[in-house]
Short mmCIF file of C-alpha atoms and ligand atoms in Angstrom, two decimals:
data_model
loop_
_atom_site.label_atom_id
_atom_site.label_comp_id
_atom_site.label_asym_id
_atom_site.label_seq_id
_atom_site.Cartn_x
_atom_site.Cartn_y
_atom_site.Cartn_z
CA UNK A 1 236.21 254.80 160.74
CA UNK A 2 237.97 252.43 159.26
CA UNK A 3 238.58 248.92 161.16
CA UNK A 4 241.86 248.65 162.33
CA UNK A 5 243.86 246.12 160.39
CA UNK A 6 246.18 243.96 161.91
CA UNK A 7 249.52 242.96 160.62
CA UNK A 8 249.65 239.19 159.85
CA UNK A 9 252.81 237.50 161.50
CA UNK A 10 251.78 233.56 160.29
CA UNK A 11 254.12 231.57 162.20
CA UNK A 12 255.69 229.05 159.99
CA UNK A 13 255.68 225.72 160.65
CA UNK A 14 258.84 223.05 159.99
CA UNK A 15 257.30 219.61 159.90
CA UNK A 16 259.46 217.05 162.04
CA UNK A 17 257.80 213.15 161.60
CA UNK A 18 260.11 212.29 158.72
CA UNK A 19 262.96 212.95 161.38
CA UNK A 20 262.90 213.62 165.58
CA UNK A 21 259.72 212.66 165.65
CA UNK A 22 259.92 209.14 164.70
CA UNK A 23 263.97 209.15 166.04
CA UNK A 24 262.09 210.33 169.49
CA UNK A 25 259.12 208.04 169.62
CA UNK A 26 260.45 204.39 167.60
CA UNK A 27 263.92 204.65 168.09
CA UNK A 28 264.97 205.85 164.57
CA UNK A 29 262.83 203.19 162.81
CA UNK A 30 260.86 204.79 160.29
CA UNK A 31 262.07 203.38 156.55
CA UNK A 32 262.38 205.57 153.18
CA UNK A 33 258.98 202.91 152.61
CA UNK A 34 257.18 204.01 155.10
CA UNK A 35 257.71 208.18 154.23
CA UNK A 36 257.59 208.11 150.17
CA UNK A 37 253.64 207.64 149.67
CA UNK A 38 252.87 210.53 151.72
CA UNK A 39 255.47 212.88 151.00
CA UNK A 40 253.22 214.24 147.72
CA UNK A 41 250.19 215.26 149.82
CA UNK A 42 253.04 216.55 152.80
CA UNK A 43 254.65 218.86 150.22
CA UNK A 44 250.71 220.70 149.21
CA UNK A 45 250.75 221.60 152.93
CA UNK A 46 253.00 225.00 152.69
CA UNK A 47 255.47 223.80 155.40
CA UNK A 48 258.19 226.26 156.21
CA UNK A 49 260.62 222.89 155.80
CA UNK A 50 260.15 219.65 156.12
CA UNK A 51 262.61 217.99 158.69
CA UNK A 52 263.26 214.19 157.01
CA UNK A 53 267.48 213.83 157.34
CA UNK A 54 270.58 213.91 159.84
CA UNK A 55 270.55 213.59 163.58
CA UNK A 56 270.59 209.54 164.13
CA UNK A 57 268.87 208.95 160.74
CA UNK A 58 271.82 208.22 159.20
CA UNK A 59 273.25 206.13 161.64
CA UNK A 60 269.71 204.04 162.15
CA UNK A 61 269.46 203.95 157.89
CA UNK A 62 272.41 202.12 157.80
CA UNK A 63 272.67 199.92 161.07
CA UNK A 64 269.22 198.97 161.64
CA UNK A 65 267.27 199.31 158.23
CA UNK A 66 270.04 198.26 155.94
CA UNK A 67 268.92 201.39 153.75
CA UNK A 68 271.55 204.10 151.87
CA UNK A 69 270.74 207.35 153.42
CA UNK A 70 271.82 209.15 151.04
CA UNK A 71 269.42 207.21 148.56
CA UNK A 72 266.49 208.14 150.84
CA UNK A 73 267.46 211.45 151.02
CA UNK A 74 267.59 211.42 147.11
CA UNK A 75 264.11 209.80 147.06
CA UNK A 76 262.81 212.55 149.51
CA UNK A 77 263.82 215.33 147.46
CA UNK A 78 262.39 214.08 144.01
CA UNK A 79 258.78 214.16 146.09
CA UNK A 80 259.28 217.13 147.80
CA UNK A 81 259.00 219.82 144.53
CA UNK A 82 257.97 222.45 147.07
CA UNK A 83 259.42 221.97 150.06
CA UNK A 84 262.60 222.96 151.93
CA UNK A 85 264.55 219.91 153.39
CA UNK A 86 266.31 220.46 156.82
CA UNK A 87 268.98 218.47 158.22
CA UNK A 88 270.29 217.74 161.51
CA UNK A 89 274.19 218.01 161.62
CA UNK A 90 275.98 218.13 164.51
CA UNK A 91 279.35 220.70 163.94
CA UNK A 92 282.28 219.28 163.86
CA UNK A 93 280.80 216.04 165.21
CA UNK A 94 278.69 215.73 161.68
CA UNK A 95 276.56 212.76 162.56
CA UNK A 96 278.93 211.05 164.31
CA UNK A 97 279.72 211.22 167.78
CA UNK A 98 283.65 212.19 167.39
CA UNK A 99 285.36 215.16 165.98
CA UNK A 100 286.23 214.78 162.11
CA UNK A 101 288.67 216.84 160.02
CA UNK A 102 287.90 220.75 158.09
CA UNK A 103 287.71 218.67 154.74
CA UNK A 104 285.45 216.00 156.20
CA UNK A 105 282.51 218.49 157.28
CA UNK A 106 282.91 220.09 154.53
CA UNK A 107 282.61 217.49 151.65
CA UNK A 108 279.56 216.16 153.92
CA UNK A 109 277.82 219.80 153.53
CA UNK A 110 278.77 220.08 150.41
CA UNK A 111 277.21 216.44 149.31
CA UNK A 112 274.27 216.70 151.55
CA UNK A 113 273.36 219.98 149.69
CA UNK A 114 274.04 218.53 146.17
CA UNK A 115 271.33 215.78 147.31
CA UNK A 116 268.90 218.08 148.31
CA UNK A 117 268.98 219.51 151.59
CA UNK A 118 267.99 223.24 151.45
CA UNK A 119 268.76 223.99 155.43
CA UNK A 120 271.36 222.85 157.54
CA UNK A 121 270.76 223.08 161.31
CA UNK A 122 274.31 222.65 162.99
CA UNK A 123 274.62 222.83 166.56
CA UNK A 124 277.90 221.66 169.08
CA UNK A 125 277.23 219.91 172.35
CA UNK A 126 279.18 222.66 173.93
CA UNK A 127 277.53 225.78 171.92
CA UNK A 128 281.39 226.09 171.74
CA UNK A 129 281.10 228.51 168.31
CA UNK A 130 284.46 227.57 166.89
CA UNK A 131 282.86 223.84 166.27
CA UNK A 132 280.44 224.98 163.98
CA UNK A 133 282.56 227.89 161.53
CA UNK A 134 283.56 225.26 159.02
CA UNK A 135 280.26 223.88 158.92
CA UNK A 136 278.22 227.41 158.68
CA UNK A 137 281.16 228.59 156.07
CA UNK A 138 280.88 225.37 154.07
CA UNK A 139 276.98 225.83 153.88
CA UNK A 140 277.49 229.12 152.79
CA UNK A 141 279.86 229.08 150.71
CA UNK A 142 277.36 226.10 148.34
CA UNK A 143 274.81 228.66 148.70
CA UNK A 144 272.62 226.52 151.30
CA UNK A 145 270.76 227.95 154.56
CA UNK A 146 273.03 227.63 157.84
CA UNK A 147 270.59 227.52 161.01
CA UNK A 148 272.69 227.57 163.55
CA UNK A 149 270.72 225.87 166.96
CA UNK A 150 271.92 226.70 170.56
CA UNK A 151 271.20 223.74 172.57
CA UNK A 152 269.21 225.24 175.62
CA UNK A 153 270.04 224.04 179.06
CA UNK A 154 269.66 225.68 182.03
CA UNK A 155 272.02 226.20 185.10
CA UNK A 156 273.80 229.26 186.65
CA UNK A 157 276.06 229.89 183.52
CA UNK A 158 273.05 229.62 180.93
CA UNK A 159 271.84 233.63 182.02
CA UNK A 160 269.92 235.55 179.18
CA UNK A 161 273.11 237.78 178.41
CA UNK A 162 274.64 234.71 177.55
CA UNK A 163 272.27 233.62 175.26
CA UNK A 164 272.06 236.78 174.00
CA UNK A 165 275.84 237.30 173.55
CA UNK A 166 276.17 234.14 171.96
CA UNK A 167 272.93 234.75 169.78
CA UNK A 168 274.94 237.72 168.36
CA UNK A 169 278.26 235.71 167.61
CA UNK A 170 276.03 233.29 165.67
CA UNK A 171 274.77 236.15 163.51
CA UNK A 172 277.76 237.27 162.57
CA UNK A 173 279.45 233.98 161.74
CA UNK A 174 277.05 234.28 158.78
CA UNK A 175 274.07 231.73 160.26
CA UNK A 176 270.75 232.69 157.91
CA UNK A 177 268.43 231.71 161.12
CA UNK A 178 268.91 230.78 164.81
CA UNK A 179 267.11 227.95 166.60
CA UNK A 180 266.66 227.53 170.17
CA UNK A 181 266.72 224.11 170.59
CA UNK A 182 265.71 222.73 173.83
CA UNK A 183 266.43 219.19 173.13
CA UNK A 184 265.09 218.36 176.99
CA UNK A 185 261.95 220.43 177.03
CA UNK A 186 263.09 222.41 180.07
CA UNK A 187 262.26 225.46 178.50
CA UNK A 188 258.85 226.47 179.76
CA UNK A 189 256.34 229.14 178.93
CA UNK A 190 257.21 232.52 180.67
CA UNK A 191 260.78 231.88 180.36
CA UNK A 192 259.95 231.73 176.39
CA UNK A 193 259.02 235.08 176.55
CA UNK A 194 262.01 236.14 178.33
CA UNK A 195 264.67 234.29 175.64
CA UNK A 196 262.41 235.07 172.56
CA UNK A 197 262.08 238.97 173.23
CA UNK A 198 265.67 239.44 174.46
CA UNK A 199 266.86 237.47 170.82
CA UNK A 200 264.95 239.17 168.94
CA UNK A 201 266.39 242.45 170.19
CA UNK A 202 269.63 241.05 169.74
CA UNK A 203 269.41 239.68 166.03
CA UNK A 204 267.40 240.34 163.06
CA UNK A 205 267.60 237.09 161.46
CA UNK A 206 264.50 234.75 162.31
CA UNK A 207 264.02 232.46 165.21
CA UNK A 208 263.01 229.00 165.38
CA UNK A 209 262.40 227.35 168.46
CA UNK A 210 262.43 223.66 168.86
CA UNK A 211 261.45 221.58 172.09
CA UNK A 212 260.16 218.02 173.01
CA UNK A 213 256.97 217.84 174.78
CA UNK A 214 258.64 215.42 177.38
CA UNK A 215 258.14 217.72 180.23
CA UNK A 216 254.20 218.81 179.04
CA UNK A 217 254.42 222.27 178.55
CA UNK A 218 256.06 222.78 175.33
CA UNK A 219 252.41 224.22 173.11
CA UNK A 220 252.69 226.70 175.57
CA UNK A 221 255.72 227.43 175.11
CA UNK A 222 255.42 227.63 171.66
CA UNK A 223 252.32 229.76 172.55
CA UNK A 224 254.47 232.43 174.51
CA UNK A 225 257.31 232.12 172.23
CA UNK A 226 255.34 233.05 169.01
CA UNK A 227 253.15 236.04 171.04
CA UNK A 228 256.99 237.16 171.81
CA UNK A 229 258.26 237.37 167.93
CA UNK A 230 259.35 233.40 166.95
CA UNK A 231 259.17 233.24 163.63
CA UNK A 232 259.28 229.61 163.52
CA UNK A 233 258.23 226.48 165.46
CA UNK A 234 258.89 222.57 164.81
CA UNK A 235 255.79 220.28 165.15
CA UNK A 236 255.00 216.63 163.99
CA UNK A 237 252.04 215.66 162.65
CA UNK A 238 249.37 214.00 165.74
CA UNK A 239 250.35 210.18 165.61
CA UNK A 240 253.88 211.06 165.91
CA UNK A 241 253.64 214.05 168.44
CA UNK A 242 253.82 214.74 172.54
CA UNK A 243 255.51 212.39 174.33
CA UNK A 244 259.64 213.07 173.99
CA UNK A 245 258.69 213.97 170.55
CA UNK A 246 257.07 217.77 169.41
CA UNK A 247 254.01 219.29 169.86
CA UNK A 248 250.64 217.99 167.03
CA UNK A 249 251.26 220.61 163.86
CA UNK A 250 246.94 220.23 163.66
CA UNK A 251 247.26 221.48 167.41
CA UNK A 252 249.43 224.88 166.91
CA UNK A 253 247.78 225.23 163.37
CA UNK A 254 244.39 225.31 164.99
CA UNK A 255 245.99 227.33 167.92
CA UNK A 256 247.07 230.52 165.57
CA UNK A 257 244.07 230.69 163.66
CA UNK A 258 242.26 233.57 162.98
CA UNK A 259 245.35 235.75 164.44
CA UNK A 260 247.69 237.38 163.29
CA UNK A 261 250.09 234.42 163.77
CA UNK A 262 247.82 232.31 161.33
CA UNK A 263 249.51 229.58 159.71
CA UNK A 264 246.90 229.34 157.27
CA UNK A 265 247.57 225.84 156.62
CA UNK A 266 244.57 223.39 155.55
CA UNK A 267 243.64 221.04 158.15
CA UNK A 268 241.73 219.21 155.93
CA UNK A 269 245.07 218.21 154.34
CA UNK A 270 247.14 217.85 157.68
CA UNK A 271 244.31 215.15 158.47
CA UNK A 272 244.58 213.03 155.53
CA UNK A 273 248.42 213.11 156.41
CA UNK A 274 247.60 212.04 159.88
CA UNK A 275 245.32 209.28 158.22
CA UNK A 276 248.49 208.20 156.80
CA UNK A 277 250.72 207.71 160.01
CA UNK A 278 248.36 206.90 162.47
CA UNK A 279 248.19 202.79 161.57
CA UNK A 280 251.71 203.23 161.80
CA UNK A 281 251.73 204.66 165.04
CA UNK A 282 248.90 201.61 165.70
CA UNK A 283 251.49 199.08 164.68
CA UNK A 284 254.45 200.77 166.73
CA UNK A 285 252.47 200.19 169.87
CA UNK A 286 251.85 196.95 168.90
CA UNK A 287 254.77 195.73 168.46
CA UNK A 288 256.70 197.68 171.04
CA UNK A 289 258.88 199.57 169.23
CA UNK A 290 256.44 202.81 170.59
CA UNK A 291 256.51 202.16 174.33
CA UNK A 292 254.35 204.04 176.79
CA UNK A 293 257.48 205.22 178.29
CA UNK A 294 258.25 208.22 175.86
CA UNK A 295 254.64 208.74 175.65
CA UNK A 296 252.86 210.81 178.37
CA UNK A 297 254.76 213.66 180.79
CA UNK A 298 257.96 212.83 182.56
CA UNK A 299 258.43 215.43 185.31
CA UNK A 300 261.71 214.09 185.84
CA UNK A 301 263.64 216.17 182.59
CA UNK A 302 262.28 219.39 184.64
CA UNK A 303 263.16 218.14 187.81
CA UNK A 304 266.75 216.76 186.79
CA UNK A 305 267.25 218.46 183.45
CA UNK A 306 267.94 215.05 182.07
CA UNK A 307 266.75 214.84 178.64
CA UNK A 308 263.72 212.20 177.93
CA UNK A 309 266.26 209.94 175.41
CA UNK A 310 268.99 210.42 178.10
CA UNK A 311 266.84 208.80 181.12
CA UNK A 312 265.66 205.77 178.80
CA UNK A 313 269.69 204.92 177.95
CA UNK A 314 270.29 205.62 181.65
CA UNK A 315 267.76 202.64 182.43
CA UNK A 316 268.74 200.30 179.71
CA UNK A 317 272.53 200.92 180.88
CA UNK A 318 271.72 200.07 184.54
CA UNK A 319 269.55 196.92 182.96
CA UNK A 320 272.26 195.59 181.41
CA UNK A 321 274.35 195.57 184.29
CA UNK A 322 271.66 194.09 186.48
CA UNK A 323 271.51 197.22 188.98
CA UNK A 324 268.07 198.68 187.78
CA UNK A 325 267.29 199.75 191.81
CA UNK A 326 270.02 202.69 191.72
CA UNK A 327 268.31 204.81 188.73
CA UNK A 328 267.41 207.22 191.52
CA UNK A 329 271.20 207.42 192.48
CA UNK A 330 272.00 207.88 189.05
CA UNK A 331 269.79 210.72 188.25
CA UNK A 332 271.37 212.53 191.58
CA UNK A 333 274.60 211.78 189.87
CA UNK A 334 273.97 213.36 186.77
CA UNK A 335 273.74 216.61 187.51
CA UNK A 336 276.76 216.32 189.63
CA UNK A 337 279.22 214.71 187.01
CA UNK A 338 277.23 217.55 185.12
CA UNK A 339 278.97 220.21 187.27
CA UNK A 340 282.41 218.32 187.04
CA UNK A 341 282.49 218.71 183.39
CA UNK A 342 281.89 222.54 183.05
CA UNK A 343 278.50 221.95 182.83
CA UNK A 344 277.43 221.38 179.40
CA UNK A 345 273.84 221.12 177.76
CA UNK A 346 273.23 217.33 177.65
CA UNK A 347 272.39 217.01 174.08
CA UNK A 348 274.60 214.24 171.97
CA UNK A 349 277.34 213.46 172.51
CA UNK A 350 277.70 215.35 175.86
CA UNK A 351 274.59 213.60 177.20
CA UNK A 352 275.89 210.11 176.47
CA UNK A 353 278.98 211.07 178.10
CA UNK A 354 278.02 212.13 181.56
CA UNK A 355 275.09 209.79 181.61
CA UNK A 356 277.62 206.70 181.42
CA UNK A 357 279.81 208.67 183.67
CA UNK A 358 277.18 208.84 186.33
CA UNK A 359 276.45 205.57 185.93
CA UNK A 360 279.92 204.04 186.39
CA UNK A 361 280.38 206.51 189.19
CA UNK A 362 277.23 204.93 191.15
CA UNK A 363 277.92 201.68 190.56
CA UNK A 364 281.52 201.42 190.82
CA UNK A 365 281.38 202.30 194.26
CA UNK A 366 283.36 205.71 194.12
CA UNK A 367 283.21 208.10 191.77
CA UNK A 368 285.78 208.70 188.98
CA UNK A 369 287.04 204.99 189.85
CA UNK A 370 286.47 203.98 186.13
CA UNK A 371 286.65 206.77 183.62
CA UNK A 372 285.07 206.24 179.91
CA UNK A 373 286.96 207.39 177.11
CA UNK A 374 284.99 209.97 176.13
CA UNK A 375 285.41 211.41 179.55
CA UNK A 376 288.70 211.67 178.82
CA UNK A 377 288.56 213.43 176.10
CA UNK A 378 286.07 215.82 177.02
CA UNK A 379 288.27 216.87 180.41
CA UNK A 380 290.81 216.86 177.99
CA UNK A 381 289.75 219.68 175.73
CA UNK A 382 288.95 216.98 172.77
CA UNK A 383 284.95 218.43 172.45
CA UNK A 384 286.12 222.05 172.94
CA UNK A 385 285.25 224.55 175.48
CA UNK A 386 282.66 224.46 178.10
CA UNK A 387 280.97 227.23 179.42
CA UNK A 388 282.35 227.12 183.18
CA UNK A 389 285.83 225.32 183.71
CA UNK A 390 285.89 221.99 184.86
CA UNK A 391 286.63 220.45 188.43
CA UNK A 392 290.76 220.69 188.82
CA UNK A 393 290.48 217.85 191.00
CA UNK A 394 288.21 215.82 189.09
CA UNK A 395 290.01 216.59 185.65
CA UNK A 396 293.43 215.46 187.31
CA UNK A 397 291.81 212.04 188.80
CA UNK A 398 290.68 211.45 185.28
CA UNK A 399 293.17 212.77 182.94
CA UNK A 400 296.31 212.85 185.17
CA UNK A 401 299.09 214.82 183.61
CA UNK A 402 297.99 215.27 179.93
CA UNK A 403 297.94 218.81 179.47
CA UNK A 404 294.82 219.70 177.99
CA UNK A 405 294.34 221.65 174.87
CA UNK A 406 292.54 225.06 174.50
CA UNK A 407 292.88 225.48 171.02
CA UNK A 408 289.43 224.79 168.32
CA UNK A 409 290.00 220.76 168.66
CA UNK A 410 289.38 219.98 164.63
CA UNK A 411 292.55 222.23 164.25
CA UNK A 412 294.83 219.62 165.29
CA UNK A 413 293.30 217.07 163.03
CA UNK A 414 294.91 216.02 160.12
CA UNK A 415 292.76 215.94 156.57
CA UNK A 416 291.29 212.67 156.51
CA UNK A 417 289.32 212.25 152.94
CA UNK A 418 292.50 210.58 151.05
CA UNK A 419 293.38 208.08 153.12
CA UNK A 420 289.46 207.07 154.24
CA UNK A 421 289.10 207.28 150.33
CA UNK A 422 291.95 204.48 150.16
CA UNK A 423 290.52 202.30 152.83
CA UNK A 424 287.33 201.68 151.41
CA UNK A 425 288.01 202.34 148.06
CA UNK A 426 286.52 198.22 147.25
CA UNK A 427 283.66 199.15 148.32
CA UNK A 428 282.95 202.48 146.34
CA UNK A 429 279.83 203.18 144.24
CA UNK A 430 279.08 206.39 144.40
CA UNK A 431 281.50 209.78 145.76
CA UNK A 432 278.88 209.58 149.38
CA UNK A 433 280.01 206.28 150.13
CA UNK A 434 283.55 207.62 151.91
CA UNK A 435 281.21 209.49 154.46
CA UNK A 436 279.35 206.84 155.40
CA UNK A 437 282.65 204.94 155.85
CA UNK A 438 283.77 208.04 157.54
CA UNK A 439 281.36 208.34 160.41
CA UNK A 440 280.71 204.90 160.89
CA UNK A 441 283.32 203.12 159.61
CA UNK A 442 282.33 199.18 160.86
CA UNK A 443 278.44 199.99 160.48
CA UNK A 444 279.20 201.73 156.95
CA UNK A 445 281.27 198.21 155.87
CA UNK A 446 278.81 195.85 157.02
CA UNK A 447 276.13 198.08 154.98
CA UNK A 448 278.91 197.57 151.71
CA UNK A 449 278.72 193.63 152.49
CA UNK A 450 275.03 193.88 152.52
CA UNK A 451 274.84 195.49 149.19
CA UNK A 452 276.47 193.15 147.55
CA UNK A 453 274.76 190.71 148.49
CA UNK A 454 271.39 192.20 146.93
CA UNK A 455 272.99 192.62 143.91
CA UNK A 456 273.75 189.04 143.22
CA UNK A 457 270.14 187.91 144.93
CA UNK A 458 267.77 186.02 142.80
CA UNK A 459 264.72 187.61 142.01
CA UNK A 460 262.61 184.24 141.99
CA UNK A 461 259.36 185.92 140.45
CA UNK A 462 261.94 185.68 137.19
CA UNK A 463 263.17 182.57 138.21
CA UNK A 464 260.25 180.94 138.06
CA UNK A 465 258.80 182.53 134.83
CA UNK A 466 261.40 180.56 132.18
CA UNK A 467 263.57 178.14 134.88
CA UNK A 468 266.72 180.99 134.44
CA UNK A 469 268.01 182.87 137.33
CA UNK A 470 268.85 186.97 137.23
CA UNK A 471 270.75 188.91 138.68
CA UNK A 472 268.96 192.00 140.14
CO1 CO B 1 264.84 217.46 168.86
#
């Protein structure tokens, strides 16, 4: 009798410590340096994709390591011969944090592509659909991948037929794969098999999932999600994994193999990559830019749904104002101010906006006594739909009379290439430069200024050799 063979699944793996990883665990900080002399022995590993561009990248690249972004990206791509790139791209919201005009997300997919991304994960704060069809139509229509991601949350609106029903509006938007991401890490093992066997019933393209390890469980989530059909998980390589960051890629390698989910990745390899990063990690700690803070298991995202990059700007904010002892109060707020607002995932920007929120409603004294902006605009309609409608009474204390609109938001914005074209048109040097202006237009400026300034520096190893100065 013949052995019974089994049919090999291999889980594929999408590599994140050229992006979340190091956004989660350094705050953003690791340079186009730092990533190029590894990214020839990363691309011999057989990675699904390799994760390296979007999310806060681009902000961080510009603000904080006075680098072009799209130059790294440029860089990445001419290592990675092999490898798919993913991006991060937030809808409508791009990589910003406000809604930009049709023609803006569009020229940004359509440029991010021409520098080498190969697959676009968009999600929307809201999972409001209609804030992510110009970005999926754009992608397809340059002949990229568009993943569309759901950002998991959990509360009474978030039931499996509405995951499911909204899993099946994704597919036929066009999306080529769907992602579960569960930004928070609230999603735990046995409800993976639950969401992962009702979506693949309801779709045929693949699944990713990607979580955070903040809470502790997520390898076995990943476990229960792969036994249940993912096709795809997102892991960083061991220095920059656990914590708020993914699950070790040696880990789940190791995990699958020998089963019919084998990766069949070479862990000889994955170490010498880990050889790489792990004086890096060394020097994080160090330094402090790596605190113990997003390292080990916060119970609190589980207990409060609070995302682990939520609850650190929810202590720096109450630092800042000197009121550090009502953190507690805030986190009892959250969820709360949560409700207010229709209850949203808390994923950027929608975590940033109820997290100041709850903060201004503890310390303030009464709630919805000083209303952000952003508040504003979310009660307003500005961010699109939410799942469940907001609180009348809250909405009117905040908003007063404004009626608010119900319509896709980016359809009552104006195209805004030409005239951001004409306002930094001094500073142009290459077609990408308008939309870095147009997402961060005073960050994007100052990065201009900078520029300049490197062009006209004096390289003194010339200097020196024949007493004559060079521009460089
Ligand atoms: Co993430």
């Amino acid at each position: 009798m013949a052995n019974k063979k089994v049919e090999k699944k291999p889980v594929k793996i999408t590599e994140t410590v050229l992006r979340d990883a190091h956004q989660s665990l350094i705050a953003t900080r690791m340079t186009t340096e730092q990533m190029l002399p590894i990214v020839d022995k990363m691309d011999k590993v057989g990675y699904h994709a390799v994760e390296c561009w979007g999310g806060a990248t681009f902000d961080a690249s510009l603000r904080f390591l006075k680098e072009d972004p799209w130059e790294r990206l440029r860089k990445l791509r001419d290592g990675f011969k092999n490898t798919k790139l993913q991006m991060l791209f937030r809808g409508q919201n791009i990589l910003g944090y406000n809604h930009y005009a049709d023609d803006v997300v569009e020229y940004f997919v359509q440029k991010s592509l021409a520098n080498g991304i190969d697959i676009i994960r968009i999600f929307d704060c809201l999972n409001d659909i209609r804030n992510l069809e110009t970005a999926v139509n754009a992608a397809n229509k340059e002949g990229g991948h568009a993943q569309v991601a759901l950002s998991y949350t959990l509360g009474d609106a978030y039931t499996l037929k509405y995951w499911e029903d909204i899993a099946k509006k994704i597919e036929d938007m066009g999306a080529k794969s769907l992602c579960i991401k569960d930004m928070a890490g609230l999603l735990t093992p046995y409800k993976a098999t639950e969401l992962v066997t009702t979506l693949k019933k309801a779709v045929s393209i693949p699944i990713d999932l990607h979580t955070h390890y903040t809470s502790g469980v997520a390898s076995m989530t990943y476990l229960k999600a792969v036994e249940a059909g993912c096709d795809i998980i997102d892991t960083a390589m061991s220095p920059f994994a656990l914590g708020t960051s993914q699950p070790a890629t040696e880990v789940m390698v190791e995990t699958f193999r020998g089963t019919e989910y084998d990766t069949e990745l070479d862990q000889d390899l994955l170490s010498e990559i880990a050889d790489y990063f792990r004086p890096m990690r060394e020097q994080a700690l160090e330094s402090g830019l790596m605190s113990t803070k997003v390292l080990g298991v916060n119970i609190n995202t589980l207990r409060y749904q609070v995302p682990g990059g939520m609850l650190s700007n929810l202590v720096s904010q109450l630092k800042e104002m000197g009121q550090e002892d009502k953190f507690r109060e805030v986190l009892e707020e959250v969820p709360r101010v949560r409700k207010d607002f229709g209850e949203p995932p808390l994923v950027t920007p929608s975590s940033q906006i109820v997290g100041t929120q709850a903060v201004l409603n503890v310390v303030s004294g009464e709630r919805y006594k000083m209303v952000t902006k952003e508040s504003k605009k979310l009660l307003s309609g500005e961010f699109g739909q939410t799942v469940k409608p907001f609180n009348k009474e809250v909405q009117k204390k905040c908003i007063g009379d404004v009626k608010p609109i119900t319509c896709r938001p980016a359809d009552l914005i104006e195209p805004q290439l030409e005239s951001l074209e004409k306002e930094m048109e001094q500073w142009k040097e290459q077609d990408e430069d308008v939309l870095s202006y147009a997402l961060f237009p005073q960050v994007a400026t100052d990065f201009f200024k900078y520029r300049e300034t490197q062009k006209t520096k004096i390289d003194p190893t010339l200097a020196d050799k024949d007493n004559q100065v060079y521009p460089v």
